[in-house]
Amino acid sequence: MAKNLYNKVFEKHTVKKLSSGQYQLFMGLHMIHEVTSPQAFDMIKERGLNVRYPHRTFATVDHIIPTDNQVRPLRDTMAEEMFNALEKNTAANGIEFFNTSTGKQGIVHIIAPEQGLTQPGMTICCGDSHTSTHGAFGSLAFGIGTSQVRDVLATQTLAAAKLKVRRVEINGTLGAGVYAKDVALFIINRLGVKGGVGFAYEYAGEVFDNMSMDERMTVCNMAIEGGARIGYVNPDQTTYDYLSGKPYAPSADKMDEAIAYWESIKSDKDAEYDDVVVYNAADIEPFVTWGIAPDQSVAVNAELPKEEDFSVNDKPLIKEAYEYMAFTPGEKLIGKDVDVAFIGSCTNGRLSDFEEVIDLIKDSDLTVPSTVKALIVPGSQEVRQELIRKGYDKIFEDKGFEFREAGCSMCLAMNPDKLIGNQICASTSNRNFKGRQGSSTGRTLLMSPAMVAAAALTGKVVDARETFSIG
Amino acid sequence: MNSSSITKITGTGIAVRGNDIDTDRIIPARFLTKITFEGLGAEAFADDRKQLADKGETHPFDQEAHKNSNILLVNKNFGCGSSREHAPQAIKRHGIDCIIGESYSEIFFGNNVSIGVPCLKVSESDIALLQNKCESEPTCDFSVDLETLEIKAGELSVKAEFPEGARQQFIGGTWDVTAELLQNDTDITATANDLPYFNHWQ
């Protein structure tokens, strides 16, 4: 019977059916970080258990690491304690830790692909919901809680229910100035933040076929914001070319064997899906969120929705969003003042994201006005080094951006990078939840790196296509 | 192991209304720079509570009448966002033993199973009845029966939905699955050895 990738990879990793009716699923790759792992290590210790396969777990430090200065001990003693715990736990259990001293540290969802750890046909988990990112390679990758981190450490398996699969197909070509981030925001806008609950999303069609791995990762990263725990793209030559030569990827002499496996787990041509939605790339414009949930978004030049456009049940949330954001239904976001601009995170903190911004700003006469704080936060030390090697750090600084060290930074503000009061932040991150960026009244507008760059240079929400004469 | 059978939860209800209440609202990330889950209960809904207090209103988690309430009543897509178990831990450590709502994010639901807090689903009209009930009569006795999937609150009786597998885990006391996973060690080894990438393609 013709099968989709989800079902093939799930079956390949099924250890046994459990008494609850769930499946015991083997985890091919387990990534850990400092926030959700210390409690799990304590739990296995309390139960007298060991790490079952230390060579299939890798660690990094990202959430709490300051981006202005990584010198130890960290000024925040609690953050330093978390950092210490990870160093101690990884050393005691023989787990490789991409510590700051290795030059390979960074956001977990950026470094695993960068090191070639993320590969097609794997099951991948991490105590972080944006683990869906790794699905870009044709793996089943999803976020887990700390009790499951415990289970994976102890058994390399976890209990999982089978999801339904929705194929999200986008055909045609994206317009100039429309990026992967806009595709992600568009899908969430159309299907809603609850639309993906119970589903894995298979992203397909010409738009995804033509995307780079970095772009595929941006879309898969935000599957969870649409409620889908897993998002994936079938692997292809783009995937194999990306992996070739990476430290943990198959060596050249093993590549044929690997590609044979990777090809075998792709969705069959006539595979069945529980649901299929089809969109046209021409309908996708640069998107900006205006509210407190990632589906509260509009095309950059559109008017904000009226409360009466929503069902009775959704009205309270829409009202709450307008109150919190201090925006008015029917107005436009264009021209709104921006206080902070943040380019980085596991959604848009990869080399190509910054290269794209450099291409746009390098010949612009504009510089960041004094009213705006603009942060460039590379997703990993390797991304940072490459930007420096190309001299891009200087360009960013000349234009008035702060060029930072690698980390999660202002995506979630578990580190010193935080909004103050009700500042508005144009952000390439993934969540516009209330208080997400570190101030309980802070406001987040999610958008693409190009749009954030334009907002940084003008101090306002603008259409990047006009600012940079794109297209 | 920590797992014990859970078949019936009794107590009083507490309503936190609203759709899409995310994990960052349940426990803001800035409270999470610590290596244990201790003390998270006090910080559950910290920002929402403060914002209401600033407006002269009181969040249910601060209301004297609901100080000992243990059955949380919520609306749609509760717990969306992060996979951090800190959110269910904060709610549990505040004293909540059971959640009743219209729907949940998947990761949040699963995290609650693994710490022994069942999240039951009821219809939109039934959650409204239950929320109204606990707000108008904070001392009204609630009971949640996992055998019959019946929820009672005073004269009200509504039917809940709960996935059969999870229901069996609570009734059988196997919601902490580590022990069962460990039992299948031979199968784990066999599955591992069948994966071409398992030893980094060496």
XYZ file of C-alpha atoms in Angstrom:
673
model
C 0.000 0.000 0.000
C 1.219 3.479 -0.817
C 2.344 5.305 2.308
C 3.365 8.781 3.306
C 6.680 9.596 4.972
C 5.088 10.006 8.385
C 3.757 6.467 8.439
C 6.924 4.920 6.993
C 9.225 6.560 9.529
C 6.819 5.938 12.395
C 6.666 2.212 11.571
C 10.424 1.947 11.150
C 10.876 3.306 14.699
C 8.031 1.487 16.444
C 9.370 -0.735 19.213
C 6.074 -2.074 20.474
C 2.431 -1.253 21.037
C 1.887 -0.239 24.655
C -0.917 -1.282 27.001
C -2.458 2.202 26.611
C -2.788 1.694 22.856
C 0.013 4.176 22.242
C 3.241 3.160 20.546
C 6.688 2.896 22.044
C 8.667 4.925 19.544
C 12.448 4.798 19.216
C 14.130 8.209 19.070
C 16.954 8.403 16.552
C 18.245 11.741 17.782
C 17.680 13.455 21.103
C 18.743 17.058 21.581
C 18.843 18.615 25.025
C 19.359 22.111 26.426
C 19.712 23.698 29.842
C 16.072 24.563 30.579
C 14.156 21.316 30.184
C 16.842 18.712 30.958
C 18.130 19.203 34.536
C 14.894 17.951 36.112
C 14.954 14.914 33.787
C 18.517 14.017 34.797
C 17.434 14.292 38.444
C 14.497 11.961 37.774
C 16.614 9.191 36.209
C 19.131 9.532 39.022
C 16.379 9.220 41.634
C 15.190 6.049 39.925
C 18.659 4.574 39.640
C 18.589 4.589 35.833
C 21.326 5.317 33.291
C 21.316 7.034 29.915
C 20.576 4.172 27.512
C 22.389 5.405 24.363
C 24.531 8.465 25.206
C 25.802 8.700 21.623
C 22.309 9.540 20.349
C 21.858 12.560 22.647
C 23.569 15.919 22.065
C 23.470 19.064 24.164
C 23.739 22.793 23.716
C 23.100 25.894 25.795
C 20.817 28.465 24.188
C 17.806 29.764 26.139
C 19.566 31.431 29.049
C 22.881 32.418 27.480
C 23.437 36.186 27.340
C 24.166 37.481 23.842
C 26.200 40.526 24.824
C 28.831 38.582 26.706
C 29.219 34.820 27.189
C 32.018 35.082 29.774
C 31.676 32.723 32.754
C 30.413 32.819 35.366
C 27.252 34.316 33.886
C 26.085 37.415 35.772
C 22.692 35.800 36.432
C 23.501 33.231 39.116
C 20.413 31.135 38.314
C 21.416 30.988 34.647
C 24.951 30.029 35.674
C 23.507 27.251 37.829
C 21.553 25.887 34.847
C 24.661 26.067 32.670
C 26.653 24.203 35.359
C 23.999 21.539 35.707
C 24.136 20.837 31.966
C 27.935 20.640 31.999
C 27.833 18.261 34.943
C 25.026 16.082 33.586
C 26.514 15.717 30.110
C 29.996 14.933 31.477
C 28.655 12.390 33.965
C 26.647 10.595 31.282
C 29.044 10.725 28.340
C 26.878 13.081 26.254
C 28.530 15.403 23.754
C 27.969 19.031 24.710
C 28.414 21.781 22.136
C 29.575 24.175 24.823
C 30.479 27.813 24.150
C 34.163 26.882 24.142
C 33.729 24.490 21.185
C 32.769 27.122 18.620
C 29.720 24.983 17.817
C 27.287 26.313 20.419
C 24.006 27.799 19.323
C 20.262 27.398 19.264
C 19.467 23.703 19.360
C 17.420 23.819 16.125
C 20.203 25.598 14.291
C 23.205 23.566 15.401
C 21.799 20.058 14.876
C 21.259 20.645 11.134
C 24.532 22.590 10.929
C 26.452 19.623 12.362
C 24.679 17.177 10.038
C 22.988 15.464 12.985
C 19.531 16.113 11.583
C 18.912 13.683 8.729
C 16.002 12.294 6.716
C 14.160 9.249 8.001
C 14.984 9.899 11.645
C 12.806 10.410 14.659
C 14.040 13.488 16.507
C 12.904 14.936 19.804
C 13.907 17.702 22.172
C 12.346 19.375 25.161
C 11.371 22.302 22.991
C 8.295 22.680 20.815
C 10.212 24.161 17.872
C 11.829 20.778 17.311
C 9.394 20.603 14.389
C 12.124 22.589 12.563
C 14.073 19.390 11.841
C 11.177 18.048 9.787
C 12.612 20.139 6.935
C 14.938 17.179 6.293
C 12.144 14.606 6.087
C 12.388 13.470 9.675
C 9.648 13.143 12.288
C 10.687 15.789 14.769
C 8.661 17.031 17.685
C 8.840 18.749 21.054
C 8.456 16.833 24.313
C 8.037 17.668 27.992
C 10.548 16.980 30.716
C 8.966 13.662 31.795
C 9.463 12.473 28.222
C 13.048 13.761 28.226
C 13.477 11.459 31.224
C 11.996 8.532 29.282
C 14.203 9.173 26.251
C 17.336 9.457 28.378
C 16.485 6.198 30.159
C 15.234 4.153 27.190
C 15.824 6.145 23.962
C 12.077 5.696 23.461
C 8.848 7.428 24.401
C 5.133 6.741 24.316
C 3.468 8.343 21.303
C 0.080 8.300 19.647
C -0.155 8.202 15.869
C -1.073 11.525 14.266
C -3.177 12.157 11.203
C -1.359 13.643 8.214
C -2.430 16.767 6.338
C -0.712 17.588 3.066
C -0.276 21.356 2.730
C 0.489 21.978 -0.918
C 1.500 25.377 -2.277
C 1.995 25.710 -6.005
C 3.324 28.518 -8.154
C 6.109 30.976 -7.445
C 6.460 33.376 -4.549
C 6.455 37.053 -5.473
C 9.546 39.233 -5.025
C 9.928 40.218 -1.373
C 7.855 37.278 -0.161
C 9.847 34.879 1.988
C 9.594 31.526 3.764
C 8.494 33.349 6.914
C 5.554 34.801 5.017
C 4.651 31.297 3.847
C 4.686 30.099 7.467
C 2.538 33.023 8.662
C 0.188 32.600 5.692
C -0.445 28.917 6.447
C -1.166 29.689 10.113
C -3.417 32.568 9.084
C -5.425 30.242 6.840
C -5.582 27.141 9.039
C -5.554 28.839 12.468
C -3.551 28.144 15.616
C -5.784 25.180 16.458
C -6.064 23.839 12.898
C -3.128 21.461 13.172
C -3.974 19.817 16.496
C -3.869 16.054 15.946
C -2.025 16.412 12.634
C 1.449 16.213 11.199
C 1.792 18.638 8.278
C 3.458 17.440 5.085
C 4.523 20.570 3.192
C 4.624 19.998 -0.550
C 4.298 21.650 -3.944
C 6.524 23.825 -6.096
C 7.106 26.436 -3.412
C 8.678 23.871 -1.088
C 10.475 22.059 -3.911
C 12.200 25.339 -4.763
C 13.111 26.287 -1.209
C 16.582 26.008 0.299
C 16.984 23.922 3.469
C 17.101 27.106 5.553
C 13.763 28.199 4.106
C 12.184 24.785 4.672
C 13.372 24.955 8.272
C 11.684 28.334 8.752
C 8.325 26.914 7.684
C 8.636 23.633 9.612
C 9.745 25.606 12.678
C 6.347 27.260 12.845
C 4.238 24.117 12.276
C 3.677 24.065 16.023
C 2.287 27.619 15.949
C -0.482 26.214 13.784
C -1.075 23.469 16.345
C 0.750 20.753 14.361
C 3.371 19.096 16.520
C 5.211 17.894 13.418
C 5.813 19.532 10.046
C 7.966 17.955 7.356
C 9.146 18.218 3.766
C 10.078 15.114 1.766
C 13.846 14.899 1.263
C 15.340 15.572 -2.174
C 18.628 16.514 -3.822
C 18.559 19.879 -2.010
C 18.531 17.964 1.282
C 21.349 15.620 0.273
C 23.508 18.463 -1.044
C 23.044 20.347 2.221
C 24.111 17.352 4.294
C 27.095 16.390 2.192
C 30.321 17.127 4.053
C 28.689 18.065 7.364
C 30.541 16.675 10.435
C 27.934 14.065 11.444
C 26.543 13.379 7.978
C 27.472 10.106 6.273
C 31.002 10.133 4.896
C 31.384 10.274 1.086
C 31.721 6.480 0.794
C 28.516 5.956 2.777
C 26.477 8.577 0.981
C 24.943 6.200 -1.609
C 23.764 3.850 1.131
C 22.335 6.784 3.060
C 20.549 8.242 0.039
C 19.027 4.834 -0.687
C 17.519 4.835 2.811
C 16.417 8.458 2.566
C 14.745 7.848 -0.787
C 12.954 4.808 0.640
C 11.157 6.789 3.326
C 9.777 9.498 1.031
C 6.018 9.677 0.607
C 4.891 7.417 -2.226
C 3.421 9.196 -5.248
C -0.098 7.946 -4.587
C 0.171 8.051 -0.800
C -3.019 8.733 1.108
C -3.571 11.651 3.457
C -6.174 12.368 6.094
C -6.579 15.836 4.638
C -5.206 17.904 1.773
C -5.213 21.684 1.385
C -3.898 23.460 -1.689
C -2.870 27.109 -1.939
C -1.487 29.346 -4.631
C 1.841 31.090 -4.008
C 0.521 34.214 -5.735
C -1.885 34.756 -2.825
C 0.960 35.070 -0.310
C 2.113 38.557 0.616
C 4.490 39.794 3.306
C 2.615 39.060 6.523
C 2.713 40.785 9.909
C 1.009 39.677 13.106
C -1.032 42.324 14.874
C -2.296 40.393 17.919
C -1.338 37.940 20.660
C -1.598 34.661 18.733
C 0.341 33.769 15.571
C -2.816 33.489 13.448
C -3.767 37.092 14.199
C -1.958 38.412 11.148
C -2.561 40.477 8.029
C -0.830 41.174 4.728
C 1.336 44.195 5.449
C -0.825 46.698 3.550
C -4.184 45.324 4.682
C -6.524 46.796 7.249
C -6.768 45.090 10.623
C -9.878 42.907 10.909
C -13.086 44.177 12.466
C -14.429 42.447 15.551
C -17.638 41.630 13.684
C -15.623 39.527 11.200
C -15.189 36.917 13.920
C -17.532 34.322 15.385
C -19.133 34.899 18.773
C -16.658 32.472 20.339
C -13.594 34.169 18.930
C -14.696 37.713 19.736
C -13.457 37.803 23.355
C -9.944 36.821 22.251
C -9.956 39.376 19.431
C -11.094 42.084 21.850
C -8.389 41.042 24.316
C -5.789 41.184 21.538
C -6.794 44.707 20.486
C -6.775 45.875 24.095
C -3.341 44.407 24.750
C -1.789 45.693 21.526
C -3.572 49.072 21.723
C -4.485 48.842 18.027
C -7.856 49.697 16.495
C -9.872 47.454 14.188
C -9.884 48.761 10.618
C -6.606 50.691 10.889
C -3.372 49.644 9.172
C -0.099 48.592 10.778
C 1.856 50.539 8.170
C 3.407 53.579 9.810
C 3.234 52.297 13.405
C 6.337 53.185 15.401
C 8.662 50.360 16.309
C 10.931 50.484 19.390
C 12.930 47.308 18.949
C 13.911 45.201 15.942
C 15.080 41.636 16.518
C 16.580 39.425 13.812
C 17.458 35.949 15.026
C 15.854 32.900 16.738
C 15.386 29.292 15.610
C 12.958 30.583 12.993
C 15.210 33.106 11.244
C 18.691 32.964 12.784
C 20.485 31.087 9.981
C 23.241 32.323 7.699
C 20.941 32.883 4.721
C 18.582 35.002 6.831
C 21.377 37.448 7.610
C 22.810 37.314 4.092
C 19.405 38.263 2.741
C 19.275 41.257 5.093
C 22.803 42.309 4.152
C 21.842 42.216 0.463
C 18.981 44.585 1.198
C 20.647 47.047 3.567
C 24.179 47.292 2.205
C 23.334 49.812 -0.502
C 20.637 51.621 1.466
C 21.247 55.183 2.672
C 19.227 54.481 5.787
C 20.642 53.761 9.220
C 18.865 52.638 12.383
C 17.414 55.764 14.054
C 18.344 56.495 17.670
C 14.794 55.676 18.756
C 15.207 52.033 17.741
C 17.215 49.249 19.352
C 18.100 46.781 16.600
C 19.612 43.377 17.372
C 21.340 40.931 15.042
C 21.595 37.657 16.948
C 23.206 34.790 14.995
C 21.640 31.411 15.728
C 24.972 29.728 16.296
C 28.645 30.456 16.816
C 29.339 29.040 13.345
C 26.806 31.393 11.749
C 28.395 34.251 13.691
C 31.920 33.341 12.605
C 30.849 33.108 8.983
C 29.185 36.521 9.146
C 32.379 37.966 10.614
C 34.506 36.238 7.985
C 32.447 37.932 5.308
C 32.736 41.275 7.066
C 28.993 41.488 7.578
C 29.333 42.301 11.280
C 30.890 45.616 10.234
C 28.086 46.377 7.802
C 25.467 45.662 10.453
C 27.277 47.851 12.970
C 27.789 50.669 10.459
C 24.064 50.656 9.838
C 23.341 50.914 13.554
C 22.555 47.294 14.420
C 24.054 45.596 17.485
C 25.894 42.435 16.439
C 25.518 39.840 19.201
C 26.701 36.403 20.333
C 24.668 33.260 19.543
C 21.561 32.378 21.543
C 17.768 32.452 21.743
C 17.932 36.086 22.851
C 14.738 38.080 22.608
C 12.571 35.285 21.264
C 11.622 34.326 24.788
C 13.617 36.542 27.122
C 14.995 33.931 29.492
C 18.212 35.918 29.197
C 19.037 39.619 29.563
C 17.515 40.559 26.158
C 14.037 41.779 27.043
C 11.509 44.368 26.005
C 10.797 47.174 28.458
C 7.274 48.288 29.287
C 4.903 48.219 26.318
C 7.584 48.544 23.647
C 6.704 47.294 20.177
C 9.167 44.821 18.697
C 9.388 43.921 15.025
C 10.625 40.375 15.417
C 11.678 37.443 13.248
C 10.828 35.033 16.071
C 7.834 32.729 16.205
C 5.535 33.733 19.055
C 3.649 36.943 19.722
C 2.141 35.732 22.992
C 1.481 38.271 25.730
C 4.664 38.878 27.686
C 6.673 36.551 25.458
C 9.581 38.934 24.950
C 10.185 39.571 28.626
C 7.905 42.455 29.520
C 4.408 41.584 30.693
C 3.091 44.441 28.541
C 5.560 44.127 25.638
C 4.172 43.849 22.112
C 5.486 41.609 19.352
C 4.932 41.923 15.601
C 6.135 38.786 13.838
C 7.508 39.248 10.329
C 10.256 38.190 7.924
C 13.908 39.293 8.304
C 13.503 41.679 5.347
C 10.473 43.309 6.950
C 12.221 43.591 10.329
C 15.268 45.131 8.634
C 13.016 47.693 6.959
C 11.308 48.438 10.279
C 14.714 48.811 11.957
C 15.957 51.333 9.400
C 12.762 53.415 9.232
C 11.590 53.061 12.841
C 8.186 52.083 11.547
C 6.216 49.160 10.180
C 6.737 49.480 6.433
C 6.489 47.343 3.320
C 10.055 46.123 2.819
C 9.397 45.843 -0.909
C 9.104 49.634 -1.050
C 11.915 50.435 1.398
C 14.401 48.326 -0.519
C 12.827 48.625 -3.997
C 12.392 44.863 -4.245
C 10.927 43.510 -7.472
C 7.824 4.609 40.684
C 5.434 7.516 41.144
C 2.421 6.170 39.298
C -0.736 5.441 41.234
C -4.269 4.661 40.089
C -6.495 7.716 39.595
C -10.175 6.948 39.068
C -12.072 9.761 40.728
C -11.237 13.373 41.474
C -13.399 15.379 43.841
C -13.172 18.955 45.044
C -14.253 22.361 43.832
C -13.986 24.078 40.470
C -12.083 27.163 39.362
C -12.692 28.767 35.968
C -9.988 30.447 33.882
C -11.879 31.641 30.828
C -10.577 32.272 27.333
C -9.450 30.471 24.185
C -5.798 29.934 23.167
C -4.343 30.533 26.636
C -0.697 29.776 25.929
C 2.074 28.309 28.058
C 3.822 31.668 28.397
C 0.715 33.019 30.089
C 0.419 29.951 32.307
C 3.999 30.471 33.452
C 6.010 33.345 31.939
C 9.421 32.188 30.700
C 11.330 34.581 32.925
C 10.364 32.450 35.948
C 11.995 29.372 34.487
C 15.676 29.989 35.116
C 15.974 27.281 37.721
C 16.938 23.643 37.682
C 13.884 22.277 39.504
C 10.117 22.729 39.226
C 9.886 23.865 42.857
C 7.981 27.047 43.597
C 6.361 27.275 40.155
C 2.868 26.911 41.646
C 2.990 30.383 43.176
C 3.862 31.913 39.803
C 1.114 30.305 37.718
C -0.611 32.984 35.579
C 1.677 35.605 37.193
C 1.280 38.286 34.502
C -2.469 37.809 34.031
C -2.926 38.031 37.803
C -0.891 41.203 38.092
C -2.607 42.879 35.152
C -6.045 42.195 36.615
C -4.898 43.369 40.042
C -3.648 46.621 38.492
C -7.146 47.149 37.092
C -8.684 46.474 40.506
C -9.922 43.023 39.511
C -9.005 39.624 40.921
C -7.832 36.635 38.875
C -9.520 33.360 39.902
C -6.141 32.077 41.160
C -6.114 34.997 43.645
C -9.708 34.695 44.786
C -10.102 33.655 48.412
C -13.181 31.593 47.530
C -11.083 29.475 45.132
C -8.011 29.148 47.321
C -8.421 25.392 47.628
C -10.082 24.661 44.290
C -8.487 21.731 42.488
C -10.490 21.268 39.271
C -9.582 23.800 36.577
C -12.209 24.733 33.977
C -10.885 26.158 30.697
C -11.949 26.778 27.099
C -10.392 26.010 23.684
C -6.770 25.153 22.814
C -5.615 25.553 26.387
C -1.839 25.214 26.857
C -0.821 26.016 23.290
C 2.752 27.095 22.623
C 5.778 25.710 24.358
C 6.486 22.072 25.197
C 7.998 23.114 28.507
C 6.551 20.915 31.216
C 6.886 23.926 33.513
C 3.344 24.964 32.484
C 1.541 21.794 33.640
C 3.900 21.605 36.614
C 2.978 25.171 37.660
C -0.734 24.369 37.470
C -0.331 21.076 39.325
C 1.860 22.657 41.974
C -0.732 25.373 42.482
C -3.020 22.545 43.592
C -4.889 21.538 40.447
C -5.594 17.782 40.147
C -7.685 17.732 37.003
C -8.488 20.020 34.047
C -11.793 20.175 32.191
C -12.002 22.154 28.962
C -13.119 22.314 25.352
C -9.725 21.381 23.850
C -5.982 21.330 24.541
C -2.744 21.593 22.663
C -1.355 18.124 22.118
C 1.964 18.519 23.885
C 0.288 20.112 26.900
C -2.217 17.246 27.082
C 0.554 14.623 26.943
C 2.701 16.428 29.503
C -0.247 16.414 31.882
C -0.783 12.685 31.416
C 2.825 12.030 32.330
C 2.507 13.974 35.592
C -0.843 12.453 36.522
C -3.233 15.295 35.711
C -6.098 14.218 33.426
C -7.379 16.823 30.915
C -10.956 15.980 29.965
C -12.922 17.425 27.071
C -16.514 18.629 27.283
C -18.724 20.526 24.851
C -18.831 24.305 24.597
C -22.260 24.478 26.226
C -21.281 22.121 29.040
C -18.091 24.014 29.912
C -20.171 27.198 30.120
C -22.521 25.486 32.583
C -19.636 24.202 34.699
C -17.780 27.528 34.647
C -20.919 29.432 35.601
C -21.585 26.943 38.372
C -18.208 27.275 40.081
C -18.258 31.057 39.711
C -21.712 31.457 41.220
C -21.201 28.748 43.850
C -17.488 28.437 44.625
C -18.121 25.816 47.293
C -20.157 23.568 45.005
C -18.794 20.006 45.075
C -17.367 18.795 41.773
C -16.598 15.188 40.968
C -14.888 13.708 37.942
C -15.243 9.983 37.387
C -12.706 8.490 34.983
C -14.534 5.132 34.943
C -17.813 6.563 33.650
C -16.444 9.860 32.252
C -19.153 11.691 34.137
C -18.628 15.102 35.664
C -20.977 16.206 38.430
C -21.320 19.653 39.922
C -24.287 20.102 42.244
C -27.350 19.164 40.213
C -25.372 19.271 36.944
C -24.140 16.138 35.276
C -22.232 16.245 32.006
C -20.471 13.679 29.880
C -16.764 14.106 29.137
C -14.469 12.768 26.438
C -11.081 11.328 27.229
C -8.886 9.170 24.964
C -9.304 5.534 25.924
C -5.557 4.894 26.146
C -4.998 7.734 28.573
C -8.075 6.695 30.562
C -6.628 3.200 30.972
C -3.295 4.694 32.045
C -4.952 6.658 34.856
C -7.201 3.833 36.016
C -4.404 1.270 35.813
C -1.902 3.611 37.452
C 0.463 3.434 34.465
C 0.425 7.121 33.473
C 4.083 7.225 34.402
C 5.220 5.071 31.463
C 8.924 4.746 32.223
C 8.533 1.324 33.848
C 6.661 -0.105 30.865
C 9.153 1.379 28.402
C 12.048 -0.169 30.324
C 10.467 -3.621 30.175
C 10.893 -3.826 26.417
C 14.648 -3.534 26.397
C 15.224 -6.396 23.950
C 12.835 -4.824 21.458
C 14.548 -1.463 21.921
C 17.898 -2.996 21.027
C 16.412 -4.739 17.995
C 14.828 -1.526 16.712
C 18.075 0.398 17.232
C 20.112 -2.179 15.353
C 17.723 -2.031 12.428
C 18.328 1.710 11.894
C 21.005 2.331 9.256
C 22.054 5.623 10.832
C 22.218 4.391 14.414
C 26.023 4.391 14.679
C 26.490 7.572 12.675
C 26.711 5.539 9.424
C 29.922 3.905 10.590
